[in-house]
XYZ file of C-alpha atoms in Angstrom:
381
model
C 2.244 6.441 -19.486
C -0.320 6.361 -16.425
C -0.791 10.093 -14.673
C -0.258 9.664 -11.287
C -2.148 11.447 -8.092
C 1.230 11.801 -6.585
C 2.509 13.860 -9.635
C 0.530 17.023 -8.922
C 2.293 16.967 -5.815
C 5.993 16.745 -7.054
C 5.052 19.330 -9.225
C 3.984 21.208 -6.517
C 7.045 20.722 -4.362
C 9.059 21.487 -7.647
C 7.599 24.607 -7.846
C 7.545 25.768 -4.590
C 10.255 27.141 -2.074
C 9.495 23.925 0.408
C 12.575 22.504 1.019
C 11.769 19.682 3.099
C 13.017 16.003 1.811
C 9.935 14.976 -0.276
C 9.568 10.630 0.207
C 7.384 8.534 -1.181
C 6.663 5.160 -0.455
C 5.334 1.980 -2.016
C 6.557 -1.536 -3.112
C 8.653 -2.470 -5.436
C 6.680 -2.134 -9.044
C 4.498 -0.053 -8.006
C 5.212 2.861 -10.278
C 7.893 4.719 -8.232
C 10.638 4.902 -10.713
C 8.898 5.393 -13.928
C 7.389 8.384 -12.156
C 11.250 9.479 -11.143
C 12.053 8.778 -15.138
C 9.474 11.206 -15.855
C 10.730 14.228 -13.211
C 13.886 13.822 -14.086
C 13.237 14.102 -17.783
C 11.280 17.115 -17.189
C 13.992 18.981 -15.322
C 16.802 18.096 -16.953
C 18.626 15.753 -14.232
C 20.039 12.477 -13.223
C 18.910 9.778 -10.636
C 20.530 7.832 -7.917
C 19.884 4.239 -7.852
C 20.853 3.221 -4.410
C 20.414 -0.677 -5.363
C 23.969 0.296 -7.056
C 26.987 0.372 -4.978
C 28.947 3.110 -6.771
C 25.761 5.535 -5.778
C 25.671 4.686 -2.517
C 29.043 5.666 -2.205
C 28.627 8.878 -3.729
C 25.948 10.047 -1.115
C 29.005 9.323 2.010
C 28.483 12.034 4.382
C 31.965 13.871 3.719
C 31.741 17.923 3.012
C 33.463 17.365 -0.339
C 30.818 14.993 -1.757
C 28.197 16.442 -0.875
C 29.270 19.691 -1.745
C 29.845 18.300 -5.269
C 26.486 17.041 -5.459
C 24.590 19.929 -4.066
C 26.642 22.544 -6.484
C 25.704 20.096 -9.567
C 21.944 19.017 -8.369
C 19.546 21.742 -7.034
C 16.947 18.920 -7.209
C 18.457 15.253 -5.928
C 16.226 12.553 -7.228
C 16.716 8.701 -5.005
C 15.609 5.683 -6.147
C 15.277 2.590 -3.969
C 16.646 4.719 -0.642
C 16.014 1.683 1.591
C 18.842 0.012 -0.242
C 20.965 1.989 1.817
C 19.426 3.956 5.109
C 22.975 4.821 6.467
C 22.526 7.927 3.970
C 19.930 9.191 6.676
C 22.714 11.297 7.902
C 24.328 12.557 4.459
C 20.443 13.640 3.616
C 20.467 15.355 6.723
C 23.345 17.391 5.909
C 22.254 17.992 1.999
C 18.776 19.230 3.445
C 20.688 21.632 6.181
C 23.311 23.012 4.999
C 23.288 22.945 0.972
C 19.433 24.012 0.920
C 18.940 21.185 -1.953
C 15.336 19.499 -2.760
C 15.259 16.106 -2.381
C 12.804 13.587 -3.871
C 13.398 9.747 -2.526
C 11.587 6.680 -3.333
C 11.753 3.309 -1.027
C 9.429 0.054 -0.704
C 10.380 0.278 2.884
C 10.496 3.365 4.800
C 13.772 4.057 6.486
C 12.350 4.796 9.855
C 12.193 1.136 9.671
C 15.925 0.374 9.018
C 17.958 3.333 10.213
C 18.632 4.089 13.960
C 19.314 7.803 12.548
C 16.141 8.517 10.899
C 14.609 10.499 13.929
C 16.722 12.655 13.356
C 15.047 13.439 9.760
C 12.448 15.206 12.129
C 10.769 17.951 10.908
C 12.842 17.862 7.781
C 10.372 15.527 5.807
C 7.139 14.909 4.195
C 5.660 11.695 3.188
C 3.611 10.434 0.234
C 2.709 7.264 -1.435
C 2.547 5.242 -4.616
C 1.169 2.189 -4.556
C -0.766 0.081 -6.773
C -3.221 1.785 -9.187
C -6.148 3.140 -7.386
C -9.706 3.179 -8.947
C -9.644 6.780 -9.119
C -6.063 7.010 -10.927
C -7.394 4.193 -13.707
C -10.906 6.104 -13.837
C -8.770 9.289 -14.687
C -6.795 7.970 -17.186
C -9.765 6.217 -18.982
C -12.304 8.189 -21.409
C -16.007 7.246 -20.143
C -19.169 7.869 -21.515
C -21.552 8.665 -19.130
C -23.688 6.300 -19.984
C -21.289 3.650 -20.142
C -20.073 4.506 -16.534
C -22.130 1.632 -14.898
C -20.650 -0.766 -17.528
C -17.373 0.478 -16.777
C -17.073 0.517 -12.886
C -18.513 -3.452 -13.189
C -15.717 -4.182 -15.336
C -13.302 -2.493 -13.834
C -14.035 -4.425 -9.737
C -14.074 -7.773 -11.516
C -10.475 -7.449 -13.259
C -9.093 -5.733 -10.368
C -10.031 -8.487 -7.838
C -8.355 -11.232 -10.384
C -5.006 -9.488 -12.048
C -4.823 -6.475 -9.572
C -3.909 -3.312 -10.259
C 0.350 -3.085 -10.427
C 0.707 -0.767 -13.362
C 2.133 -2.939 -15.864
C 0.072 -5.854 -15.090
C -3.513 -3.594 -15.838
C -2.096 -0.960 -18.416
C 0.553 -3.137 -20.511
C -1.607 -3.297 -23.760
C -2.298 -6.560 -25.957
C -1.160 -8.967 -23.220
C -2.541 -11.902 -22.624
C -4.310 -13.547 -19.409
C -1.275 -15.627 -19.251
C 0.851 -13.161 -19.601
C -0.773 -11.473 -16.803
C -0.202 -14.538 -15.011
C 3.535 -14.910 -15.353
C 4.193 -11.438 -14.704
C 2.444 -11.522 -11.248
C 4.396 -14.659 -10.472
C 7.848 -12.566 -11.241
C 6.563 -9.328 -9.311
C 6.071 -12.129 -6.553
C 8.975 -14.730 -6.646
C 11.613 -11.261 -7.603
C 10.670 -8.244 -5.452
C 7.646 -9.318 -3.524
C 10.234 -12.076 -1.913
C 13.338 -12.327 -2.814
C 13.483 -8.482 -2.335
C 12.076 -8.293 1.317
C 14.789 -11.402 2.196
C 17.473 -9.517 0.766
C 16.398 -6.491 2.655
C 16.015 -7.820 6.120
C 18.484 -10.275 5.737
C 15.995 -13.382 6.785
C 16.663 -16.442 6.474
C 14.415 -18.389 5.351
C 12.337 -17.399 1.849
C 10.176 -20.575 1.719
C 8.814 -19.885 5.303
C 7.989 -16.303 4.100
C 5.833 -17.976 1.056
C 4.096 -19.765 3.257
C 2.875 -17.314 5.951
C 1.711 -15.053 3.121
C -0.003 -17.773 1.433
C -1.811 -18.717 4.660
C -2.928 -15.092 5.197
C -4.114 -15.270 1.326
C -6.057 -18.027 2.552
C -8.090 -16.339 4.945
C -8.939 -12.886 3.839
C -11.943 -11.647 5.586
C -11.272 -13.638 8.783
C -8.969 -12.943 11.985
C -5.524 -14.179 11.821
C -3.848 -15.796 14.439
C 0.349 -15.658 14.125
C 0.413 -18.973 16.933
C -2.553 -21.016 14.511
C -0.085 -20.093 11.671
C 3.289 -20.558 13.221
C 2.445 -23.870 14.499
C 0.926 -25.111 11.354
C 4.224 -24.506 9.483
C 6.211 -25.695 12.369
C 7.753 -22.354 12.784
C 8.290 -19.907 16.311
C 5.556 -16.919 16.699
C 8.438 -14.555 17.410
C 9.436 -15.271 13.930
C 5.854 -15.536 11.852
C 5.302 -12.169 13.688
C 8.244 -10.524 12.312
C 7.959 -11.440 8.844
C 4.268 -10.227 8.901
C 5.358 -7.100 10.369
C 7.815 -6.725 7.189
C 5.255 -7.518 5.058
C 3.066 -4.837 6.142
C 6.544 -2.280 6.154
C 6.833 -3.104 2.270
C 3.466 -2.626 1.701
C 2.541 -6.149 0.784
C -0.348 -6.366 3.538
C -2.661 -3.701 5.153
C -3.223 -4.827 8.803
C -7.004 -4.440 9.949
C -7.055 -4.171 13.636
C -10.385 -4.969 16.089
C -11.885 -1.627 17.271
C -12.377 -1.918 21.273
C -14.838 -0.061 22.902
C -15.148 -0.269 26.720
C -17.992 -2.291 25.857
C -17.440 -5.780 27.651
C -18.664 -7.869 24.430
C -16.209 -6.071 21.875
C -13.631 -8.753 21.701
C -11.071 -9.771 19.416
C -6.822 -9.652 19.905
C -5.903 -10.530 16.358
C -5.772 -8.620 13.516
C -7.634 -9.379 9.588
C -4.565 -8.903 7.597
C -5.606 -7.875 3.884
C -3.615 -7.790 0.406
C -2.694 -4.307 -0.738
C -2.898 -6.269 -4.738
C -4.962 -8.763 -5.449
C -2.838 -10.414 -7.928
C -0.207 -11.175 -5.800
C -2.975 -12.699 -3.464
C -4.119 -14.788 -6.175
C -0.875 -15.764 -7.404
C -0.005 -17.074 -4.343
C -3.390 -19.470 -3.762
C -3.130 -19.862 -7.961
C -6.565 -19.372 -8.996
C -7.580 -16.852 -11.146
C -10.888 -17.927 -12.286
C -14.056 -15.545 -12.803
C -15.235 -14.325 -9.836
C -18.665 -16.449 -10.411
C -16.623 -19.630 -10.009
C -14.668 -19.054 -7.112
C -16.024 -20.212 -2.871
C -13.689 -17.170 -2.197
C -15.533 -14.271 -3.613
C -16.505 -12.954 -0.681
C -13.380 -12.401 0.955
C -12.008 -11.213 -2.480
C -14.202 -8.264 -2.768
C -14.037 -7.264 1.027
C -10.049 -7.182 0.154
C -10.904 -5.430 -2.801
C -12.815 -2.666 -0.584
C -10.004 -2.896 2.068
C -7.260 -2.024 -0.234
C -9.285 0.748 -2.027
C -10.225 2.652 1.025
C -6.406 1.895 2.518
C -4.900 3.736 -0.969
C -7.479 6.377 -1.181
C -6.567 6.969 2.470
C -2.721 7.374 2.237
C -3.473 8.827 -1.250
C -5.211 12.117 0.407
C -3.434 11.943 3.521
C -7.084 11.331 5.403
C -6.531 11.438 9.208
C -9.085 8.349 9.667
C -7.976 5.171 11.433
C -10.000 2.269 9.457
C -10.947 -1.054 12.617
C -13.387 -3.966 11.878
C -15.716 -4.752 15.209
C -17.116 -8.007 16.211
C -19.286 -8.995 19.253
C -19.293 -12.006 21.289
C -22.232 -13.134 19.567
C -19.923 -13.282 16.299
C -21.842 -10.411 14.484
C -19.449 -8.306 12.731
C -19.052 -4.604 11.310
C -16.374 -5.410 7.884
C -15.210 -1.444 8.114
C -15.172 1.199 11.039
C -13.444 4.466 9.475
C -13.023 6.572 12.548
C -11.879 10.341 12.217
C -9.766 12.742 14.712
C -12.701 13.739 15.943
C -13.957 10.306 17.101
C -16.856 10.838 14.521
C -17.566 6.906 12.882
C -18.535 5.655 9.671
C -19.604 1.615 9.218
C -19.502 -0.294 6.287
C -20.598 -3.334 5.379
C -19.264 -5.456 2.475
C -22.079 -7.566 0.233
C -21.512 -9.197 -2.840
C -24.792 -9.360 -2.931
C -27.069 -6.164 -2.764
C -30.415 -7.320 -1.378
C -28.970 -9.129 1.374
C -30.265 -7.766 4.940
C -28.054 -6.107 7.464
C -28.031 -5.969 10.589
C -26.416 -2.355 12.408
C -24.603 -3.414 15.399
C -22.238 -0.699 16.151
C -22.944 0.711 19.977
C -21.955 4.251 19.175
C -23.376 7.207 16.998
C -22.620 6.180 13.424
C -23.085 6.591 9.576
C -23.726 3.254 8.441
C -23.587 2.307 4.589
C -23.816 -0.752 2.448
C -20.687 -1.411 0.267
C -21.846 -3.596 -2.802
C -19.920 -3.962 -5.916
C -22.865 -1.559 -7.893
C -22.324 1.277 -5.382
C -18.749 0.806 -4.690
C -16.796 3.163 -6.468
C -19.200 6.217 -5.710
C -19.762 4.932 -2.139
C -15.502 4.874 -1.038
C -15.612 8.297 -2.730
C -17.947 9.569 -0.584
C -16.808 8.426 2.421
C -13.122 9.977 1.807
């Protein structure tokens, strides 16, 4: 089993007097339950599955439930709380007047879905597993120092085709192909059909198809009305499902930074896969990197999504933009802190190619390159 960053921290709030409802977020697969498994079997207690009815009804917010549940659980561990965000208000209760710890998973946070949730405030903290980050599979992997180089290489080209969900890169002895099929279920069974269930849409062929559009065009702006009217859909509509996606952790929206500059332009966003194996699931080609007219946009995704769950990993307060001038040139990354101090990044496959700093205001500015990369997005977080 895979140590997780987010571990130390449920120890932590374990071991500590902090009483505050402890949630963590991610999608679906993404490691959330085995980790609850593992808590649970360390202390000695049971978990709530709210995807099942008969624990949903358990957590009704009556005094003699609750009661029962606090007197029999000093730690309450949730799975899947999005499956039911009415229980906002009986978690309320359980935090204020029974004193309990709480621990609750979702792959959608309930500030999305629950009208109640504001009133959470001040009662919670928030944390996040996603897919395996660089740093989690570098600390769960013995490396040589001199094999490091070797390793890191290896390591960016099978994360760009399979991804990282945790039993797509650390299920032993499986196949390519197996690799392959369990991507398309991840996809087709919680990726999907999960969010439809969830949001109650309508329509899970139209929500394939705007994500498979987006997958077309990492690395470049997307426009919801270019989109909408090539499937023959409304904007309203494409814009809602991509806001879900981005709720449930699917994408990571990149916005344009604006400066009062008159030739920063842009209004639309470069949407970006948190996986890369659901990306390439959904345009079906996993071929080596070498091979593919898309490589470019694969590893700028593959930055992207590393800096995004190193970011929500640590907590970083840094807001991550991409600029572009009206002359086209482009900045891939602008990682701006709370103290409006920047950092600039641009993405190159390939290292000797000459760039071009274009940012107007006081800067850092580093190349990204798949030699560098790993040491590089750990020195800029």
């Amino acid at each position: 089993m895979l140590k997780r960053l987010i571990e130390q921290e449920t120890k932590s709030y374990i071991n500590n007097p902090d009483e505050k409802i402890f949630f963590i977020w991610g999608p679906r697969r993404s490691g959330k339950t085995t980790l609850l498994k593992k808590i649970a079997g360390e202390i000695g207690t049971s978990i709530f599955n709210f995807d099942l009815l008969s624990d949903r009804e358990i957590f009704k917010p009556s005094k003699e439930t609750l009661s029962r549940i606090a007197s029999e659980h000093k730690i309450i561990l949730i799975d899947e709380v999005q499956s039911y965000p009415e229980s906002t208000i009986a978690l309320k209760i359980l935090h204020d007047i029974y004193k309990v710890k709480i621990i609750a998973t979702g792959s959608s946070e309930l500030r999305q879905k629950s009208k109640d949730f504001d009133s959470l405030a001040g009662r919670y903290t928030e944390h996040y597993c996603l897919p395996l980050s660089i740093d989690e599979i570098s600390d769960n992997t013995i490396i040589r120092q001199y094999d490091r180089t070797n390793f890191e290489s290896q390591l960016s080209n099978v994360l760009q085709i399979y991804g990282s969900y945790p039993e797509v890169y650390a299920t032993n002895n499986i196949s390519d192909n197996q690799k392959i099929e369990l991507l398309q279920n991840i996809l087709d069974s919680y990726v999907l059909k999960d969010v439809i269930n969830i949001y109650d849409l309508k329509n899970e062929k139209l929500a394939k198809d705007i994500l498979t559009k987006i997958a077309l065009q990492i690395g470049s702006e997307v426009s919801i009305r270019e989109i909408a009217k090539s499937l023959g859909a409304n904007d309203s509509t494409v814009a809602s499902y991509i806001e879900i996606f981005i709720k449930n952790y699917i994408l990571i929206p990149l916005p344009s930074f604006k400066t009062n500059l008159r030739r920063a332009i842009s209004e639309n966003r470069k949407l970006y896969f948190y996986d890369l194996g659901i990306r390439n699931i959904l345009v079906k080609d996993f071929r080596e990197l070498n091979l593919r007219p898309d490589k470019g946009g694969v590893f700028e995704n593959f930055i992207v999504s590393e800096i995004e769950k190193k970011r929500r990993n640590l907590k970083s307060q840094i807001n991550m933009y991409f600029y572009r001038e009206y002359s086209g040139q482009e900045v891939d990354i602008v990682l701006e802190d709370y103290h409006k101090n920047y950092t600039c990044l641009e993405i190159k496959t390939n290292p000797n190619k000459h760039v071009k700093d274009i940012f107007p205001i006081n800067h850092k500015f580093k190349i990204i390159n798949s030699s560098n990369y790993f040491e590089t997005i750990n020195s800029i977080l």
